[in-house]
C-alpha cells in the first residue's frame, strides 16, 4: 500500500480567544473518501481549511505528496489549490454573475486553458452530474440541489487529487442530499480523487470509506498510529 | 412487523392459496428472511378461526389439491385499522448502550471509547446499507433508508451522550 497523499500532524490553530485546533492528526490516502465528523464547533472545518492550504496552522505540519504545505509561499499554495484541489462548500461558492457552464469552466480558465476547451470539458461534467441543460443559467436561477451538482462538477473539472467538501449537503433536503453525495463520491472514485468530507450527519458520512472524529479541536487518526 | 396482518393484506386483491401467499410475501418483504410454510399455514388457520379469512374453494392441479383463502369484510376492516394506526416508537438500543456507558463511568473505564466503538460499528452497517442502496432498486432504497434513518438516530444519541459524559459522570459516580 502506498503512503498517504496528505498528512496533517499535531495541528494547532487559534482564532482570537478560540482554540479551534488543539492537536489534530489526520491522513488522507489517494482515492479514499474520508469523513471528518464531530459536533458543531469541534474544529472540523478549520481542520479542512488547514489541509486545503486556505488557513495556515499556528503549529504542526502538513505534507502533501511529500511537500511541506506550511512552508510554501501564498502563491505556491494558491497554485496548488487550483491544480490539485477541488472544493464543494455548503453554499455560496458559485459566482453569481457567471453562467453555470462558466462557473464549471472557471478553474480551467484560471489555469490558462482556452475558453473553448474549458467549456467543452465543463459541459461534459455538467452532463455527468445530470444537469447538462443548466449550462446557460446563472446560479440564482437554479435550485439548491442543482447548484450543488454544478459545484460538484466544478470541483472535479480540473482532475484534482483531493476534493474538499465542507457540509456539501447541509442546505439540501434528504433526497437532494443523497443524490449529490452519490454523484460526488461516484465521480471522485472513478477519477481516483480523494475526498475529505466534513459532515456532522452520519448518513452523509456513510458514503465514506472511513471516518475520523474531531472533538474539542483534537483528532486521532488510527492510520497514523503505528 | 405483524406477519399475520401482512398476509391478510396480501389477500385483499383476491383469493390465494397458501403457497402463492408465501411467495407474494417473500417477493415483497422477506429481505433475506423467507417465511416458513408452517408459519403461513398456522397464520391462515388463526385468521380463519378469527373470521378474518374464509375458504374459497379448492384448486385442483398437477400436485395435491390446494385450498384457496379469501379475505372477509371483517378482515378488510382489520387491515384498514392496522394501516391507519401508528406503530409504537421503540427504544431500540439505547437501554443497552446507556447501561454500558454508565458501567464504563462507574468502573473508571473510558466511556468515550464505548461510544467510539459503537459509532464505528454503526457506520460500518450504514456504509453497507448505503452501498446496497446505491446498487439497488427502489424497494431496496426505501428499505435501506428506513434502517439508515434509525441508525442515524442512534448515532445522534451517541454524539449527544458523548457531549454530556462529564455531566453524566457527576450524576452516576458515588
Coordinates of C-alpha atoms in Angstrom, one line a residue:
Chain A
X1 CA 0.0 0.0 0.0
X2 CA 1.3 3.5 -0.8
X3 CA 1.7 6.1 1.8
X4 CA -0.8 8.8 2.5
X5 CA -1.3 11.6 -0.1
X6 CA -1.9 14.3 2.6
X7 CA -0.9 14.2 6.2
X8 CA -1.5 16.8 9.0
X9 CA 0.2 16.2 12.3
X10 CA -0.3 17.9 15.7
X11 CA -2.2 20.8 14.1
X12 CA -3.0 23.8 16.4
X13 CA -4.9 26.9 15.4
X14 CA -6.3 29.7 17.4
X15 CA -8.7 32.4 16.3
X16 CA -8.6 35.2 18.9
X17 CA -9.6 33.6 22.2
X18 CA -10.9 30.4 20.5
X19 CA -8.6 27.4 20.2
X20 CA -10.1 25.8 17.1
X21 CA -7.5 23.0 16.8
X22 CA -5.5 21.7 19.8
X23 CA -3.6 18.8 18.3
X24 CA -5.2 17.2 15.4
X25 CA -3.8 14.3 13.4
X26 CA -5.2 13.2 10.0
X27 CA -4.1 11.4 6.9
X28 CA -5.7 11.0 3.5
X29 CA -4.8 8.2 1.1
X30 CA -5.1 8.6 -2.6
X31 CA -8.6 7.9 -3.9
X32 CA -10.2 7.4 -0.5
X33 CA -13.3 9.2 0.8
X34 CA -12.5 10.3 4.4
X35 CA -15.3 11.6 6.6
X36 CA -14.3 14.2 9.2
X37 CA -17.1 14.0 11.8
X38 CA -17.8 15.8 15.0
X39 CA -20.2 18.2 16.6
X40 CA -20.7 21.8 15.6
X41 CA -17.7 24.0 16.7
X42 CA -15.4 21.0 17.2
X43 CA -12.9 22.3 14.7
X44 CA -13.6 20.1 11.7
X45 CA -14.0 22.9 9.2
X46 CA -10.8 24.5 10.5
X47 CA -9.0 21.2 10.0
X48 CA -10.3 21.0 6.4
X49 CA -9.2 24.6 5.8
X50 CA -5.7 23.9 7.1
X51 CA -5.4 20.7 5.0
X52 CA -6.5 22.6 1.9
X53 CA -4.0 25.4 2.4
X54 CA -6.7 28.0 3.0
X55 CA -5.7 28.6 6.6
X56 CA -2.2 28.3 8.0
X57 CA -1.9 26.4 11.3
X58 CA -0.1 28.1 14.2
X59 CA 1.9 24.9 14.7
X60 CA 2.1 21.4 13.4
X61 CA 3.0 20.1 9.9
X62 CA 1.1 19.4 6.7
X63 CA 2.6 17.4 4.0
X64 CA 1.0 17.0 0.6
X65 CA 2.7 14.4 -1.7
X66 CA 5.8 14.9 0.5
X67 CA 5.8 18.7 0.1
X68 CA 5.6 20.9 3.2
X69 CA 2.3 22.9 2.7
X70 CA 3.0 25.2 5.7
X71 CA 6.4 26.3 4.3
X72 CA 5.0 27.2 0.9
X73 CA 4.5 30.8 -0.2
X74 CA 0.9 32.0 -0.6
X75 CA 1.4 32.0 -4.4
X76 CA 2.5 28.4 -4.3
X77 CA -0.4 27.3 -2.1
X78 CA -2.8 29.2 -4.4
X79 CA -1.4 27.4 -7.4
X80 CA -1.7 24.1 -5.7
X81 CA -5.3 24.7 -4.7
X82 CA -6.0 25.4 -8.4
X83 CA -4.2 22.5 -9.9
X84 CA -4.6 19.7 -7.3
X85 CA -7.6 20.5 -5.1
X86 CA -11.3 20.9 -5.7
X87 CA -13.8 22.4 -3.4
X88 CA -17.5 22.0 -2.6
X89 CA -19.0 24.1 0.2
X90 CA -22.4 24.2 1.8
X91 CA -23.5 27.1 -0.4
X92 CA -22.3 30.4 -1.9
X93 CA -19.3 29.0 -3.8
X94 CA -20.7 29.7 -7.4
X95 CA -20.0 33.1 -8.9
X96 CA -23.5 34.6 -9.4
X97 CA -22.5 36.7 -12.4
X98 CA -21.3 33.7 -14.4
X99 CA -23.5 31.0 -16.0
X100 CA -23.3 27.5 -14.6
X101 CA -21.2 26.5 -17.6
X102 CA -18.8 29.4 -17.0
X103 CA -18.7 28.5 -13.3
X104 CA -17.6 24.9 -14.0
X105 CA -15.1 26.1 -16.6
X106 CA -13.6 28.7 -14.2
X107 CA -10.9 26.6 -12.6
X108 CA -9.6 25.6 -16.0
X109 CA -9.8 29.2 -17.3
X110 CA -7.8 30.4 -14.3
X111 CA -5.2 27.7 -15.1
X112 CA -4.8 29.2 -18.6
X113 CA -7.0 26.7 -20.5
X114 CA -8.6 28.2 -23.7
X115 CA -12.3 29.0 -23.4
X116 CA -13.5 26.6 -26.0
X117 CA -11.6 23.7 -24.5
X118 CA -12.5 24.6 -20.9
X119 CA -16.2 25.0 -21.8
X120 CA -16.3 21.7 -23.7
X121 CA -14.9 19.9 -20.6
X122 CA -17.2 21.8 -18.3
X123 CA -20.2 20.7 -20.5
X124 CA -19.1 17.1 -20.1
X125 CA -19.0 17.4 -16.4
X126 CA -22.4 19.1 -16.2
X127 CA -23.8 16.1 -18.2
X128 CA -22.1 13.7 -15.9
X129 CA -23.8 15.2 -12.8
X130 CA -27.1 15.2 -14.7
X131 CA -27.6 19.0 -15.1
X132 CA -26.4 19.4 -18.7
X133 CA -29.4 21.5 -19.5
X134 CA -28.5 24.2 -17.0
X135 CA -25.3 25.4 -18.6
X136 CA -26.7 28.8 -19.8
X137 CA -28.4 29.6 -16.5
X138 CA -27.0 31.6 -13.7
X139 CA -26.7 30.1 -10.2
X140 CA -29.5 32.3 -8.9
X141 CA -31.9 30.7 -11.4
X142 CA -31.3 27.1 -10.3
X143 CA -32.4 25.1 -7.2
X144 CA -30.2 24.4 -4.3
X145 CA -29.8 20.7 -5.3
X146 CA -29.0 21.7 -8.9
X147 CA -26.5 24.4 -7.7
X148 CA -24.6 21.7 -5.6
X149 CA -24.4 19.4 -8.6
X150 CA -22.9 22.3 -10.6
X151 CA -20.5 22.8 -7.6
X152 CA -19.5 19.1 -7.8
X153 CA -18.8 19.4 -11.5
X154 CA -16.7 22.5 -10.8
X155 CA -14.8 20.7 -8.1
X156 CA -13.9 17.8 -10.4
X157 CA -13.4 19.5 -13.7
X158 CA -9.7 20.1 -13.1
X159 CA -8.9 16.4 -12.3
X160 CA -8.0 17.2 -8.7
X161 CA -6.1 14.8 -6.5
X162 CA -8.2 15.9 -3.5
X163 CA -11.8 17.3 -3.2
X164 CA -12.5 19.1 0.0
X165 CA -16.2 19.1 0.7
X166 CA -17.5 21.0 3.8
X167 CA -21.0 20.0 4.6
X168 CA -21.9 19.7 0.9
X169 CA -25.4 18.6 1.6
X170 CA -26.0 20.9 4.6
X171 CA -28.5 23.1 2.8
X172 CA -30.3 20.3 1.0
X173 CA -33.3 18.0 1.8
X174 CA -32.7 14.3 2.2
X175 CA -33.3 13.2 -1.4
X176 CA -31.2 16.0 -3.0
X177 CA -28.5 15.5 -0.4
X178 CA -28.5 11.8 -1.2
X179 CA -28.2 12.4 -5.0
X180 CA -25.4 15.0 -4.5
X181 CA -23.4 12.6 -2.3
X182 CA -23.8 9.7 -4.8
X183 CA -22.7 11.9 -7.7
X184 CA -19.8 13.3 -5.7
X185 CA -18.4 10.0 -4.4
X186 CA -19.0 8.1 -7.6
X187 CA -17.3 10.8 -9.7
X188 CA -14.4 11.1 -7.3
X189 CA -13.9 7.4 -7.1
X190 CA -13.9 6.9 -10.8
X191 CA -11.4 9.7 -11.2
X192 CA -9.4 8.3 -8.3
X193 CA -9.6 11.6 -6.4
X194 CA -9.6 11.5 -2.7
X195 CA -12.4 13.3 -0.9
X196 CA -12.1 15.0 2.5
X197 CA -15.8 15.2 3.6
X198 CA -16.6 17.4 6.6
X199 CA -20.1 16.4 8.0
X200 CA -21.9 16.1 11.2
X201 CA -24.5 13.8 9.5
X202 CA -24.0 10.1 9.8
X203 CA -26.0 9.3 6.7
X204 CA -23.6 11.6 4.7
X205 CA -20.6 10.0 6.4
X206 CA -21.9 6.6 5.4
X207 CA -20.8 7.4 1.8
X208 CA -17.1 7.5 3.0
X209 CA -14.6 4.7 3.3
X210 CA -13.6 5.6 6.8
X211 CA -14.0 8.4 9.3
X212 CA -12.1 10.4 11.9
X213 CA -13.8 12.3 14.7
X214 CA -12.8 15.8 15.8
X215 CA -13.7 16.6 19.4
X216 CA -12.7 19.9 21.1
X217 CA -10.1 20.6 18.4
X218 CA -8.4 17.2 18.8
X219 CA -8.5 14.3 16.4
X220 CA -6.7 11.0 16.2
X221 CA -6.2 9.1 13.0
X222 CA -5.7 5.4 13.5
X223 CA -3.9 5.2 10.2
X224 CA -1.1 7.4 11.7
X225 CA -0.8 5.4 14.9
X226 CA 1.7 2.6 14.3
Chain B
X1 CA -43.7 -6.4 12.0
X2 CA -47.1 -8.2 12.0
X3 CA -46.7 -11.2 9.6
X4 CA -50.4 -12.0 10.2
X5 CA -51.6 -8.5 9.2
X6 CA -49.3 -8.5 6.2
X7 CA -50.6 -11.9 4.9
X8 CA -54.1 -10.7 5.5
X9 CA -53.5 -7.6 3.5
X10 CA -51.9 -9.6 0.7
X11 CA -55.3 -11.4 0.3
X12 CA -57.1 -8.2 -0.3
X13 CA -56.6 -8.1 -4.1
X14 CA -58.1 -11.6 -4.5
X15 CA -58.1 -15.2 -3.2
X16 CA -54.8 -17.1 -3.0
X17 CA -53.7 -20.5 -1.7
X18 CA -51.0 -20.7 1.0
X19 CA -48.0 -21.3 -1.3
X20 CA -49.0 -18.3 -3.5
X21 CA -49.4 -16.2 -0.4
X22 CA -45.9 -17.1 0.9
X23 CA -44.4 -16.3 -2.5
X24 CA -46.1 -12.9 -2.6
X25 CA -44.8 -12.2 0.9
X26 CA -41.3 -13.3 0.2
X27 CA -41.1 -11.3 -3.0
X28 CA -42.1 -8.1 -1.3
X29 CA -40.9 -8.3 2.3
X30 CA -38.6 -11.2 3.0
X31 CA -35.3 -9.3 2.6
X32 CA -33.4 -12.5 3.0
X33 CA -35.6 -13.9 5.7
X34 CA -38.2 -16.0 4.0
X35 CA -41.4 -17.1 5.7
X36 CA -41.6 -20.8 6.7
X37 CA -44.5 -22.7 5.2
X38 CA -45.6 -23.8 8.7
X39 CA -45.9 -20.1 9.8
X40 CA -48.1 -19.3 6.7
X41 CA -50.5 -22.2 7.4
X42 CA -50.7 -21.7 11.1
X43 CA -51.3 -17.9 10.5
X44 CA -54.1 -18.8 8.0
X45 CA -55.7 -21.2 10.5
X46 CA -55.7 -18.4 13.1
X47 CA -57.1 -15.9 10.6
X48 CA -59.8 -18.4 9.7
X49 CA -60.7 -19.0 13.3
X50 CA -61.0 -15.3 13.9
X51 CA -63.3 -14.8 10.9
X52 CA -60.8 -12.6 9.0
X53 CA -60.5 -15.0 6.1
X54 CA -62.6 -17.8 4.8
X55 CA -62.0 -20.7 2.5
X56 CA -62.8 -20.1 -1.2
X57 CA -62.7 -23.5 -2.7
X58 CA -60.0 -26.0 -3.7
X59 CA -57.6 -25.6 -6.6
X60 CA -57.0 -28.8 -8.5
X61 CA -53.7 -29.0 -10.3
X62 CA -50.9 -31.4 -11.1
X63 CA -49.9 -31.7 -7.5
X64 CA -52.0 -32.1 -4.4
X65 CA -55.3 -30.1 -4.1
X66 CA -54.8 -26.6 -2.6
X67 CA -57.2 -24.6 -0.5
X68 CA -57.7 -21.0 -1.5
X69 CA -58.4 -18.3 1.0
X70 CA -60.2 -15.0 0.7
X71 CA -60.4 -12.0 3.0
X72 CA -63.7 -11.3 4.7
X73 CA -65.3 -7.9 5.4
X74 CA -64.0 -8.1 9.0
X75 CA -60.5 -8.9 7.6
X76 CA -60.6 -5.8 5.4
X77 CA -61.7 -3.6 8.4
X78 CA -58.8 -5.1 10.4
X79 CA -56.3 -4.3 7.6
X80 CA -57.7 -0.7 7.4
X81 CA -57.4 -0.2 11.1
X82 CA -53.9 -1.6 11.2
X83 CA -52.7 0.6 8.3
X84 CA -54.2 3.6 10.0
X85 CA -52.6 3.1 13.4
X86 CA -49.2 4.4 14.2
X87 CA -46.5 1.9 15.4
X88 CA -45.2 2.4 18.9
X89 CA -41.8 4.0 18.8
X90 CA -39.4 1.5 20.2
X91 CA -36.4 2.3 22.5
X92 CA -34.0 0.4 20.2
X93 CA -30.5 0.1 21.5
X94 CA -30.4 3.0 24.0
X95 CA -31.0 1.0 27.1
X96 CA -28.1 -1.3 26.4
X97 CA -25.8 1.5 25.3
X98 CA -26.8 3.6 28.3
X99 CA -26.0 0.7 30.6
X100 CA -22.6 0.2 29.0
X101 CA -21.7 3.9 29.2
X102 CA -22.8 4.1 32.9
X103 CA -20.9 0.9 33.7
X104 CA -17.8 2.3 32.0
X105 CA -18.0 5.6 34.0
X106 CA -18.6 3.6 37.2
X107 CA -15.7 1.3 36.6
X108 CA -13.3 4.1 35.6
X109 CA -13.1 2.9 32.0
X110 CA -13.3 5.2 29.0
X111 CA -17.0 5.8 28.2
X112 CA -15.8 7.7 25.1
X113 CA -14.2 4.5 23.8
X114 CA -17.5 2.7 24.4
X115 CA -19.2 5.4 22.3
X116 CA -16.5 5.5 19.6
X117 CA -16.6 1.7 19.2
X118 CA -20.4 1.8 18.8
X119 CA -20.1 4.7 16.3
X120 CA -17.7 2.7 14.2
X121 CA -20.0 -0.3 14.3
X122 CA -23.0 1.8 13.3
X123 CA -21.1 3.5 10.5
X124 CA -19.9 0.1 9.2
X125 CA -23.5 -1.1 8.9
X126 CA -24.6 2.3 7.4
X127 CA -21.8 2.0 4.8
X128 CA -23.1 -1.5 3.8
X129 CA -26.7 -0.2 3.6
X130 CA -25.5 2.8 1.5
X131 CA -23.7 0.5 -0.9
X132 CA -26.7 -1.8 -1.1
X133 CA -28.9 1.1 -1.7
X134 CA -26.7 2.6 -4.4
X135 CA -26.9 -0.6 -6.5
X136 CA -30.5 -1.5 -5.6
X137 CA -33.9 -0.9 -6.9
X138 CA -36.5 1.4 -5.4
X139 CA -37.7 -1.1 -2.9
X140 CA -34.1 -1.7 -1.7
X141 CA -33.6 2.0 -1.5
X142 CA -36.6 2.6 0.6
X143 CA -36.0 -0.3 3.0
X144 CA -32.3 0.7 3.4
X145 CA -33.3 4.3 4.0
X146 CA -35.6 3.3 6.9
X147 CA -32.7 1.4 8.5
X148 CA -30.3 4.2 7.8
X149 CA -32.5 6.8 9.4
X150 CA -32.9 4.6 12.6
X151 CA -29.2 4.1 12.8
X152 CA -28.6 7.8 12.3
X153 CA -30.9 8.5 15.3
X154 CA -28.8 6.1 17.4
X155 CA -25.7 8.0 16.3
X156 CA -27.2 11.3 17.2
X157 CA -27.9 10.0 20.6
X158 CA -24.3 8.7 20.8
X159 CA -23.0 12.2 20.0
X160 CA -25.3 13.9 22.5
X161 CA -24.2 11.4 25.2
X162 CA -20.5 11.9 24.2
X163 CA -21.0 15.7 24.7
X164 CA -22.6 15.1 28.1
X165 CA -20.2 12.5 29.6
X166 CA -18.7 14.8 32.2
X167 CA -22.2 15.8 33.4
X168 CA -23.3 12.1 33.4
X169 CA -20.2 11.0 35.3
X170 CA -21.0 13.5 38.1
X171 CA -24.5 12.1 38.4
X172 CA -23.7 8.4 38.3
X173 CA -20.5 8.3 40.3
X174 CA -21.0 7.9 44.0

